[in-house]
PDB file of C-alpha atoms and ligand atoms in Angstrom:
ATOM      1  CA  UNK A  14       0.000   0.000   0.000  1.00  0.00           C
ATOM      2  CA  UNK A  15       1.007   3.433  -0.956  1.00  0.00           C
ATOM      3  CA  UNK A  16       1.258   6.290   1.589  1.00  0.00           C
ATOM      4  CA  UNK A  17      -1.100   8.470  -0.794  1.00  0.00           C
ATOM      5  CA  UNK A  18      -3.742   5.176  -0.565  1.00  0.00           C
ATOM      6  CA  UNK A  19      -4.021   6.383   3.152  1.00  0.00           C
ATOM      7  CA  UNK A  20      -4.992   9.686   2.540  1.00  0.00           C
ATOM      8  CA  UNK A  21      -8.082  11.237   1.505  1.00  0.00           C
ATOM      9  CA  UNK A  22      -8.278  12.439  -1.939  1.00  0.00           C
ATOM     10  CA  UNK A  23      -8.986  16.027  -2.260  1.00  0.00           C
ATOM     11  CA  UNK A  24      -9.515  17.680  -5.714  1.00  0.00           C
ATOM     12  CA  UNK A  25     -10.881  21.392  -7.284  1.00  0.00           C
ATOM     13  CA  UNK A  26     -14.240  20.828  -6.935  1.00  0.00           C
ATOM     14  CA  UNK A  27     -14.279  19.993  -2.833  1.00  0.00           C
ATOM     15  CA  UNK A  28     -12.617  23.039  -2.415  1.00  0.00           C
ATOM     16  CA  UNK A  29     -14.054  25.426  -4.631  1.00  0.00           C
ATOM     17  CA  UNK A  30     -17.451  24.623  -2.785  1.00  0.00           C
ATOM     18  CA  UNK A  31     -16.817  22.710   0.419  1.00  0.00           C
ATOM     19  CA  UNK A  32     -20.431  23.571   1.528  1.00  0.00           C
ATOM     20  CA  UNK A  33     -22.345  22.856  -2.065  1.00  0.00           C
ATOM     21  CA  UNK A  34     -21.598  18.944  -3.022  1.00  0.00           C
ATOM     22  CA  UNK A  35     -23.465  16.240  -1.958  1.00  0.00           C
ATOM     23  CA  UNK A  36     -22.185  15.306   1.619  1.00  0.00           C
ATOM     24  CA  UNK A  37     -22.618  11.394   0.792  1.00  0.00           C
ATOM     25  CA  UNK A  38     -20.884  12.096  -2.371  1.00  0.00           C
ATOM     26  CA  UNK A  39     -18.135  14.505  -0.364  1.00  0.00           C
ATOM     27  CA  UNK A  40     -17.611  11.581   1.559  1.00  0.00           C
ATOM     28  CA  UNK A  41     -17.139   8.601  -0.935  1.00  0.00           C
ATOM     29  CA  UNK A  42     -14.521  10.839  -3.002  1.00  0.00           C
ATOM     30  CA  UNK A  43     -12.508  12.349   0.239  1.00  0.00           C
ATOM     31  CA  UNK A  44     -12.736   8.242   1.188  1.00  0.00           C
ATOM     32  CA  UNK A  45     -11.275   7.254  -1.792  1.00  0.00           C
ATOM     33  CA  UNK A  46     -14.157   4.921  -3.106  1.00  0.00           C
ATOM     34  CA  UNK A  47     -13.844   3.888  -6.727  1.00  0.00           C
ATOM     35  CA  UNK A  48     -16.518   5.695  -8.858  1.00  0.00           C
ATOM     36  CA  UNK A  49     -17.751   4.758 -12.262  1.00  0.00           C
ATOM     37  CA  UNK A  50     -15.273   5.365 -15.105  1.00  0.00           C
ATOM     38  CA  UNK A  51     -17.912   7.287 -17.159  1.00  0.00           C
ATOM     39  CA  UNK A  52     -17.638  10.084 -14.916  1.00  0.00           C
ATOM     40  CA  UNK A  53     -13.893  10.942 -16.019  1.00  0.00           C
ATOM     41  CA  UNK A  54     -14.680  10.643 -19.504  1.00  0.00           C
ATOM     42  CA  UNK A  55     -15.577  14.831 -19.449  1.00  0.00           C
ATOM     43  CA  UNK A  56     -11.383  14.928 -18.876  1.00  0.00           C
ATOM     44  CA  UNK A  57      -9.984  13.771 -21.587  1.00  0.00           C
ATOM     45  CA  UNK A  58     -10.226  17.081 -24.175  1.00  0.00           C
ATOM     46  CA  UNK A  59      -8.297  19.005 -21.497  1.00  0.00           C
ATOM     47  CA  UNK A  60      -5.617  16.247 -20.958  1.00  0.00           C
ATOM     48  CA  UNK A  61      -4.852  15.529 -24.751  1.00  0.00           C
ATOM     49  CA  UNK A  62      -4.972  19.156 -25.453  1.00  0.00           C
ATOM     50  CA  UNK A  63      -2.444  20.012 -22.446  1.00  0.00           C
ATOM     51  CA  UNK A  64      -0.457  17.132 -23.569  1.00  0.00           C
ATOM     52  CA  UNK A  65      -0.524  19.035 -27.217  1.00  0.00           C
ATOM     53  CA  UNK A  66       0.481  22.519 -25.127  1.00  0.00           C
ATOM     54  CA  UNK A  67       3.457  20.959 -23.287  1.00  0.00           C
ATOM     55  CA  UNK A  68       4.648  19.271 -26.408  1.00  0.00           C
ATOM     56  CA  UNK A  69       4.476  22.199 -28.557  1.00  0.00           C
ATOM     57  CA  UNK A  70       7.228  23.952 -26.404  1.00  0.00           C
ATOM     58  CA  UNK A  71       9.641  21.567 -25.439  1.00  0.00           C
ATOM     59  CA  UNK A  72      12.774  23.857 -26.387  1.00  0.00           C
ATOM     60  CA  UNK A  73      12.078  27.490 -26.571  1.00  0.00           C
ATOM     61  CA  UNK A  74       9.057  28.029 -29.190  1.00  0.00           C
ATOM     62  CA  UNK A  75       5.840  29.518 -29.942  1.00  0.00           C
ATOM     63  CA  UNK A  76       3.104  27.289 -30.006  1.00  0.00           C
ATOM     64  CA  UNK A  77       1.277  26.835 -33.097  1.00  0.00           C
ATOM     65  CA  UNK A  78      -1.826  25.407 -34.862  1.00  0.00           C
ATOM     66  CA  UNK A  79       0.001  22.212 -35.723  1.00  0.00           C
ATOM     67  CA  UNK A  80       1.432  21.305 -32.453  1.00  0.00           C
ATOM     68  CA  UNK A  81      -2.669  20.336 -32.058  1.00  0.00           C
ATOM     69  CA  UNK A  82      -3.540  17.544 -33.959  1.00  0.00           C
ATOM     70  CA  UNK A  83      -7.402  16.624 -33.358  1.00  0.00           C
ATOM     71  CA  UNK A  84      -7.203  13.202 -31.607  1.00  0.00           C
ATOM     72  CA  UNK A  85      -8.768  10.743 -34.212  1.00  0.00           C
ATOM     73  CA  UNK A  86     -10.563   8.853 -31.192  1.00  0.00           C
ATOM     74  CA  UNK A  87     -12.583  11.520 -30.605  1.00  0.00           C
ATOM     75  CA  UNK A  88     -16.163  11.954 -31.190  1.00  0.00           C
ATOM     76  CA  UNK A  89     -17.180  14.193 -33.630  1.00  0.00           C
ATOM     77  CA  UNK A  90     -18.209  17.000 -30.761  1.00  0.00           C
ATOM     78  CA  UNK A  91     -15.247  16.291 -29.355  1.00  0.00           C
ATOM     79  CA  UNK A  92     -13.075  17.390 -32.250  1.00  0.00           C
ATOM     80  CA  UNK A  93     -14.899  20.799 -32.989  1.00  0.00           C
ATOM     81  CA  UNK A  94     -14.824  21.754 -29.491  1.00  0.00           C
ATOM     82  CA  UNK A  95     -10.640  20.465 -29.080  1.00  0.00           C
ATOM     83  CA  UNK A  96     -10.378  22.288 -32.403  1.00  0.00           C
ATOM     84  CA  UNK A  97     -11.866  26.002 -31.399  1.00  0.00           C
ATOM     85  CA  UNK A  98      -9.873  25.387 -28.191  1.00  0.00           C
ATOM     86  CA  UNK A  99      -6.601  25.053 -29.821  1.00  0.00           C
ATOM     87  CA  UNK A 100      -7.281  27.771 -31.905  1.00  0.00           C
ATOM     88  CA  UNK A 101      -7.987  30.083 -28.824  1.00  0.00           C
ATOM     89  CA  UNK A 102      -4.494  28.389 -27.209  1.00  0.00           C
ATOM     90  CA  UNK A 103      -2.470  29.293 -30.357  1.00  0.00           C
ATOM     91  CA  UNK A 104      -4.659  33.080 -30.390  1.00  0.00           C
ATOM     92  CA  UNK A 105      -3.768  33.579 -26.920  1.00  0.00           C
ATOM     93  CA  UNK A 106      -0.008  32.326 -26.585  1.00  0.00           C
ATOM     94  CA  UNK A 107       1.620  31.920 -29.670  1.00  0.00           C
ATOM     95  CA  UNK A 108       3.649  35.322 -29.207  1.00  0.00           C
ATOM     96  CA  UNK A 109       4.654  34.229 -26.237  1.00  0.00           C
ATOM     97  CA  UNK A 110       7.965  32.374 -26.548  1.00  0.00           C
ATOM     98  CA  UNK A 111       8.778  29.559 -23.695  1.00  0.00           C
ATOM     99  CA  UNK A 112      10.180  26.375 -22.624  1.00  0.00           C
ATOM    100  CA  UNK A 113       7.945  23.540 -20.982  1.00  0.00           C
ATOM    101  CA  UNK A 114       9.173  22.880 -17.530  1.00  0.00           C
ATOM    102  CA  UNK A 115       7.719  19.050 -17.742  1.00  0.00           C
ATOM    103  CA  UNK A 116       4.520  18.160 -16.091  1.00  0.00           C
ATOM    104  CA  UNK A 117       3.522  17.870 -12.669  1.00  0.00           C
ATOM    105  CA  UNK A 118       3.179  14.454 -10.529  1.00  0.00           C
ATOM    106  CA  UNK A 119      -0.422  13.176 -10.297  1.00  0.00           C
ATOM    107  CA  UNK A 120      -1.179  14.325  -6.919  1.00  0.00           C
ATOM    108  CA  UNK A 121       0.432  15.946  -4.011  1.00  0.00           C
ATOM    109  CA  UNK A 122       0.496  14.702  -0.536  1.00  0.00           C
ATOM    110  CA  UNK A 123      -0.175  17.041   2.321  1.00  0.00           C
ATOM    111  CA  UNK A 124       0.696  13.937   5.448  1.00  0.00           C
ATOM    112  CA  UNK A 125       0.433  16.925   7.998  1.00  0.00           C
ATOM    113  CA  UNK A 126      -3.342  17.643   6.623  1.00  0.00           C
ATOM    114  CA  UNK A 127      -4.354  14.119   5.797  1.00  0.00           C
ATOM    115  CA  UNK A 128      -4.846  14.718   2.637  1.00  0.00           C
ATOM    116  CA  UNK A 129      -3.940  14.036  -1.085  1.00  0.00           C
ATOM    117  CA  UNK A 130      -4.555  16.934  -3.612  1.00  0.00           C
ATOM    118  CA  UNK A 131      -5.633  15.161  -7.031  1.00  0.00           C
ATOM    119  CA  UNK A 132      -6.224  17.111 -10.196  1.00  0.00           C
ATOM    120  CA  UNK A 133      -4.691  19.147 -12.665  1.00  0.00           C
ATOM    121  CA  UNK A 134      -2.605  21.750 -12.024  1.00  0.00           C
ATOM    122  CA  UNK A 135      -1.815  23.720 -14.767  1.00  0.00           C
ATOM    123  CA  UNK A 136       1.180  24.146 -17.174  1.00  0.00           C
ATOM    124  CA  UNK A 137       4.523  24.956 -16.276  1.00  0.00           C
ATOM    125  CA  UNK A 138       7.013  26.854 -18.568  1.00  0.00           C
ATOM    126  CA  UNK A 139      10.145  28.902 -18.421  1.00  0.00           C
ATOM    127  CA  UNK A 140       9.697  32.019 -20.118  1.00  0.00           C
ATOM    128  CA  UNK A 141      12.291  33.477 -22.857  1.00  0.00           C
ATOM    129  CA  UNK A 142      13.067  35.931 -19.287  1.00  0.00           C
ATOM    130  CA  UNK A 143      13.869  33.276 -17.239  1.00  0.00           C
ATOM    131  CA  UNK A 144      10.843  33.562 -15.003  1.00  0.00           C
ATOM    132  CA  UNK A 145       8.655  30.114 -14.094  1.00  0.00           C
ATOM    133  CA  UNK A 146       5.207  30.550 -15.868  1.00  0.00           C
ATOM    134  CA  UNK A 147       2.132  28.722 -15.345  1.00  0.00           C
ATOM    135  CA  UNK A 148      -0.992  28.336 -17.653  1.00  0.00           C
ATOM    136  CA  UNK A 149      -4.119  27.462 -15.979  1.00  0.00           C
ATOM    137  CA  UNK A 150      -6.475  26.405 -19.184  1.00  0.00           C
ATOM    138  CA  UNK A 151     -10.301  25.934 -18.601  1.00  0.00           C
ATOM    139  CA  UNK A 152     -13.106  25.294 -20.975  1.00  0.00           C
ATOM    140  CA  UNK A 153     -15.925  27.158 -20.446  1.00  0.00           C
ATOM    141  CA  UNK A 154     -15.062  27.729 -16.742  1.00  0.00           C
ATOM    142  CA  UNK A 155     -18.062  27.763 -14.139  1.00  0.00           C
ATOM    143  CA  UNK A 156     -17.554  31.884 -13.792  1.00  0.00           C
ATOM    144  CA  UNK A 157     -16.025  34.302 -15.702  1.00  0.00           C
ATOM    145  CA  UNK A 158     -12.133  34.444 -14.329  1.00  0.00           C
ATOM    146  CA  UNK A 159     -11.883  37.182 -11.809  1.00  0.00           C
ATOM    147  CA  UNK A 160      -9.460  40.171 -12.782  1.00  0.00           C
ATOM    148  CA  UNK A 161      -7.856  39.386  -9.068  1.00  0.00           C
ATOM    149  CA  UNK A 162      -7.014  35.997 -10.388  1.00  0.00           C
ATOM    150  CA  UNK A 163      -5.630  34.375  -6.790  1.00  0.00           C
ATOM    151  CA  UNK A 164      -9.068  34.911  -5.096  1.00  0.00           C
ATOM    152  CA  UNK A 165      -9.937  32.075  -7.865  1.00  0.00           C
ATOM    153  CA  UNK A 166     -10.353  28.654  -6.578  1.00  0.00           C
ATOM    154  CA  UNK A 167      -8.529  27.231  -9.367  1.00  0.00           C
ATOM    155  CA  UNK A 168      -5.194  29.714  -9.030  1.00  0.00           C
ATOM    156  CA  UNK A 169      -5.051  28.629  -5.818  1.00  0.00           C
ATOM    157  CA  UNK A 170      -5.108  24.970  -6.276  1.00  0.00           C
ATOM    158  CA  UNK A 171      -2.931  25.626  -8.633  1.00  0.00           C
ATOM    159  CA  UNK A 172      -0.679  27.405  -6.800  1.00  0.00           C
ATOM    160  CA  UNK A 173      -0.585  24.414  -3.805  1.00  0.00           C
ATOM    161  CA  UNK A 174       0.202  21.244  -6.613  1.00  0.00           C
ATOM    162  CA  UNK A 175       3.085  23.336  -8.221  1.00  0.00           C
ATOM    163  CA  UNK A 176       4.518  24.713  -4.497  1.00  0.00           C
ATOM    164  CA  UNK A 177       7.309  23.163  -4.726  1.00  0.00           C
ATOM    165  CA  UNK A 178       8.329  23.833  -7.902  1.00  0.00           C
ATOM    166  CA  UNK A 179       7.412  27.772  -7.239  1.00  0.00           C
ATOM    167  CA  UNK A 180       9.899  27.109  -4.544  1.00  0.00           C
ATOM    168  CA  UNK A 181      12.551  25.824  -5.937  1.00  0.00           C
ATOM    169  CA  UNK A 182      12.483  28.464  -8.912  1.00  0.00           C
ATOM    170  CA  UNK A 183      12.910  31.029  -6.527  1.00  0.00           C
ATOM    171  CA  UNK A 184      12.071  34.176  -8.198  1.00  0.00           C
ATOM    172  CA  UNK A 185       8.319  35.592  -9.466  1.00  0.00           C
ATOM    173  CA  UNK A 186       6.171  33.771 -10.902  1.00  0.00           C
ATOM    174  CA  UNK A 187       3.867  34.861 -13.641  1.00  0.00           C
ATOM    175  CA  UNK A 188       0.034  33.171 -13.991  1.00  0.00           C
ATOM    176  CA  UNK A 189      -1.917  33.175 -17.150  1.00  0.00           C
ATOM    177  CA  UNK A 190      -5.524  31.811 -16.663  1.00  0.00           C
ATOM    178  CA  UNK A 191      -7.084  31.228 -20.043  1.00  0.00           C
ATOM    179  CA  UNK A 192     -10.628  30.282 -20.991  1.00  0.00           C
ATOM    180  CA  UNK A 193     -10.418  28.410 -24.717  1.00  0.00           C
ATOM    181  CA  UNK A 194     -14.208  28.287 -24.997  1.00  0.00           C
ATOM    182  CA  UNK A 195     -14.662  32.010 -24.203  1.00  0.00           C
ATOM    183  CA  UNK A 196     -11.712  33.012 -25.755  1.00  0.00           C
ATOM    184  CA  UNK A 197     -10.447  35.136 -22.654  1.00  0.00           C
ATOM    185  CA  UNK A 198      -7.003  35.420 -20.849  1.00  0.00           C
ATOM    186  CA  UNK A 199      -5.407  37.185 -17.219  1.00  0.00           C
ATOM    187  CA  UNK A 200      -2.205  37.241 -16.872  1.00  0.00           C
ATOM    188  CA  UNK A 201      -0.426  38.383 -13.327  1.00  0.00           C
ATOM    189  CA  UNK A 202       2.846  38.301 -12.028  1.00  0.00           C
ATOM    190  CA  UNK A 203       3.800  38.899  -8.112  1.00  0.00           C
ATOM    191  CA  UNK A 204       6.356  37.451  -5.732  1.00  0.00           C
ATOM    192  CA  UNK A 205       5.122  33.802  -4.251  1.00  0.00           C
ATOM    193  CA  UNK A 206       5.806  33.744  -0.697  1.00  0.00           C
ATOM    194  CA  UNK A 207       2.892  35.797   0.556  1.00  0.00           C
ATOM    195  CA  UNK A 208       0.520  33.913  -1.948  1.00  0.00           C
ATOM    196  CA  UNK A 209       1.555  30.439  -0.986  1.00  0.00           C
ATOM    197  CA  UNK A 210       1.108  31.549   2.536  1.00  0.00           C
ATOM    198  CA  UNK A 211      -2.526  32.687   1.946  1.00  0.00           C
ATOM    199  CA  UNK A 212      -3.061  29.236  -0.093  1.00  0.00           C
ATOM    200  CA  UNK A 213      -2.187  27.103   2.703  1.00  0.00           C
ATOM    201  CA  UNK A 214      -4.378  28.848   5.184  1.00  0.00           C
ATOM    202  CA  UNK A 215      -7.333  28.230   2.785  1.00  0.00           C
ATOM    203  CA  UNK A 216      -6.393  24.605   2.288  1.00  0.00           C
ATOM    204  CA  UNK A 217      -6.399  24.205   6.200  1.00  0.00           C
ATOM    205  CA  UNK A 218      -9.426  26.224   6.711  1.00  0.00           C
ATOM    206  CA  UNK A 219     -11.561  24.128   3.359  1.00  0.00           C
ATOM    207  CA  UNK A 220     -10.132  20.548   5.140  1.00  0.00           C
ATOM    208  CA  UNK A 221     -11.894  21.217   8.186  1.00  0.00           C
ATOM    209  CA  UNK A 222     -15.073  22.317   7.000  1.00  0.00           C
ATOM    210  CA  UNK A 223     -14.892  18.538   4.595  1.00  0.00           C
ATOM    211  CA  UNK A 224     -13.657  17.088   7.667  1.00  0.00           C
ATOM    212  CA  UNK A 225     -17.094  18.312   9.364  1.00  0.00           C
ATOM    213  CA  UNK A 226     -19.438  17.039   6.176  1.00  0.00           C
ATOM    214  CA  UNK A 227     -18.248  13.986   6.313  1.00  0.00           C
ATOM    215  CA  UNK A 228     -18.731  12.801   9.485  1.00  0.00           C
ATOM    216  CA  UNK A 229     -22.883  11.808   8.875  1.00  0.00           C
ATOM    217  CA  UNK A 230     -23.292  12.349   5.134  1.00  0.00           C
ATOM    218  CA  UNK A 231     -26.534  12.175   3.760  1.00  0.00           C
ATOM    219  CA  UNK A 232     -27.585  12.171  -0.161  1.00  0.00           C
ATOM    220  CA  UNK A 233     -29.005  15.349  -1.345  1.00  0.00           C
ATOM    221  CA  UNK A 234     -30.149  14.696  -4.987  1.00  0.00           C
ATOM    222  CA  UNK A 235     -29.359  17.729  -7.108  1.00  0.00           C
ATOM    223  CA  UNK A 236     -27.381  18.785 -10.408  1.00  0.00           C
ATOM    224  CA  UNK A 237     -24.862  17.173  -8.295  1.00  0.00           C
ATOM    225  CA  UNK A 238     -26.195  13.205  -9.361  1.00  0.00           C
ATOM    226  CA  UNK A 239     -25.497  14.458 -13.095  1.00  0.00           C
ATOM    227  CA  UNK A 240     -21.676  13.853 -12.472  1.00  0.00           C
ATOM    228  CA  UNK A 241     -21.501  11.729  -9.910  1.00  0.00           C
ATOM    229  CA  UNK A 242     -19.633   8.624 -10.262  1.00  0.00           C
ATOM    230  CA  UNK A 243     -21.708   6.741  -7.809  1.00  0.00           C
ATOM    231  CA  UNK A 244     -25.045   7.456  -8.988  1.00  0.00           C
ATOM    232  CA  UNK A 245     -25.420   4.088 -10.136  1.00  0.00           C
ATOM    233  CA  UNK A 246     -24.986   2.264  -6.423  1.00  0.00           C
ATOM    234  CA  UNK A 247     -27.255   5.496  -4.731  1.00  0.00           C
ATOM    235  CA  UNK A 248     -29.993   3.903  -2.943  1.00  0.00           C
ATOM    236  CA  UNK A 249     -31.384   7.560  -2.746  1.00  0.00           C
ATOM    237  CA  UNK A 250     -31.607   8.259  -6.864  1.00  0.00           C
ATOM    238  CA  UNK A 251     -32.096   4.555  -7.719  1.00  0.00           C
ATOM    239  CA  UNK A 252     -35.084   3.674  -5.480  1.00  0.00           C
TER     240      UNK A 252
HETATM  241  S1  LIG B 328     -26.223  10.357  -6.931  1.00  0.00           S
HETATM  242 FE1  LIG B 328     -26.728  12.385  -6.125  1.00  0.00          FE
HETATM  243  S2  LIG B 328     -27.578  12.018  -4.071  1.00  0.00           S
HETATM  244 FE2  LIG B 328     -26.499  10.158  -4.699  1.00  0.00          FE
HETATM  245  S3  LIG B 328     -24.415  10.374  -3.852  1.00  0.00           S
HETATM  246 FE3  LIG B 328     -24.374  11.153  -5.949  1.00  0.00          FE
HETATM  247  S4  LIG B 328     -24.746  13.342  -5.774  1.00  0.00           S
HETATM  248 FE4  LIG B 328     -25.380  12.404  -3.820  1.00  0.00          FE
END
């Protein structure tokens, strides 16, 4: 068994919203139950087209249209929406001259906190200045991205699976969050220390509020149950 298999998985979503998920679907995730695959199918546009993103820089480059070849497994809705979003990538960064910094691991373990943060975190790249860059990419986001872009949920997250690395760079850090569906992009730069410091203290403070759901979850049946990989075993849905 893996230390990570002993702690509870924490991803975006639980802390963007500790309060508005399902508490009996809360608990299953942050308990590390195995839902149904079909639930993770919504993933793979934004994993093959990051894939394309890292790729497309791997010695200093501009990114362009043909670094994003539409993946011939898709479904047809699948390729029109991975095509406009690749055109919106290649719109929004292909002046901007970089080297990919490799991709992050698949999760990061907080031992102290109990937890395991799962999910992506963005792309990391060494600008033509030197300075560590990351692009956090979102299709179609749930809210327009705020023009302070660290009191977003997903900067922040962001920000906690790449601390080391932000670390071990040791000098600022720029942020680009881009929407490829709405065609919109922030971009920020400021000196980590005081940031990551701020991102911790929400991690702690969103932990023990999940900590607290969890302890007598009940179902509560909602747009929740469209995404939830356990709808199929809920006694509450299925009845
Ligand atoms: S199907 Fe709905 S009610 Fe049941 S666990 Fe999932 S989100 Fe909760």
């Amino acid at each position: 068994m893996h230390l990570t298999d002993e702690l509870s998985k924490v991803t975006l979503a639980h802390l963007r919203d500790p309060d508005g998920r399902c508490a009996l679907r809360l608990s299953k995730e942050f308990e590390n139950q195995r839902a149904s695959v079909s639930a993770n199918i919504r993933f793979r546009l934004s994993g093959r087209l990051e894939e394309s993103a890292s790729l497309a820089q791997t010695s200093l480059d501009s990114p362009r249209l043909s670094h994003f070849p539409t993946p011939r497994d898709f479904l047809p809705e699948e390729r029109a929406v991975f095509a406009a979003a690749s055109r919106w990538y290649v719109e929004i960064f292909g002046d901007r001259r970089a080297t990919s910094a490799g991709t992050y691991d698949f999760s990061t373990p907080r031992s102290e906190l109990g937890i395991n943060l799962v999910g992506g975190a963005g792309l990391r790249f060494i600008t033509d200045d030197g300075l560590p860059e990351i692009r956090i990419l979102q299709y179609a986001g749930r809210s327009a991205i705020p023009e302070s872009l660290f009191d977003a949920p997903e900067v922040r997250f962001s920000m906690l699976r790449n601390e080391a690395w932000i670390r071990s760079t040791g000098s600022p850090l720029l942020v680009t969050v881009a929407d490829l569906i709405r065609g919109e992009a922030f971009v920020q730069s400021l000196s980590p220390e005081p940031l990551l410091t701020a991102c911790n203290d929400w991690l702690a403070t969103c932990v023990e509020r999940i900590r607290e759901r969890v302890i007598d979850p009940k179902p509560e049946m909602g747009t929740d149950c469209a995404w939830c990989g356990f709808i199929s075993s809920c006694d509450a849905v299925m009845k």
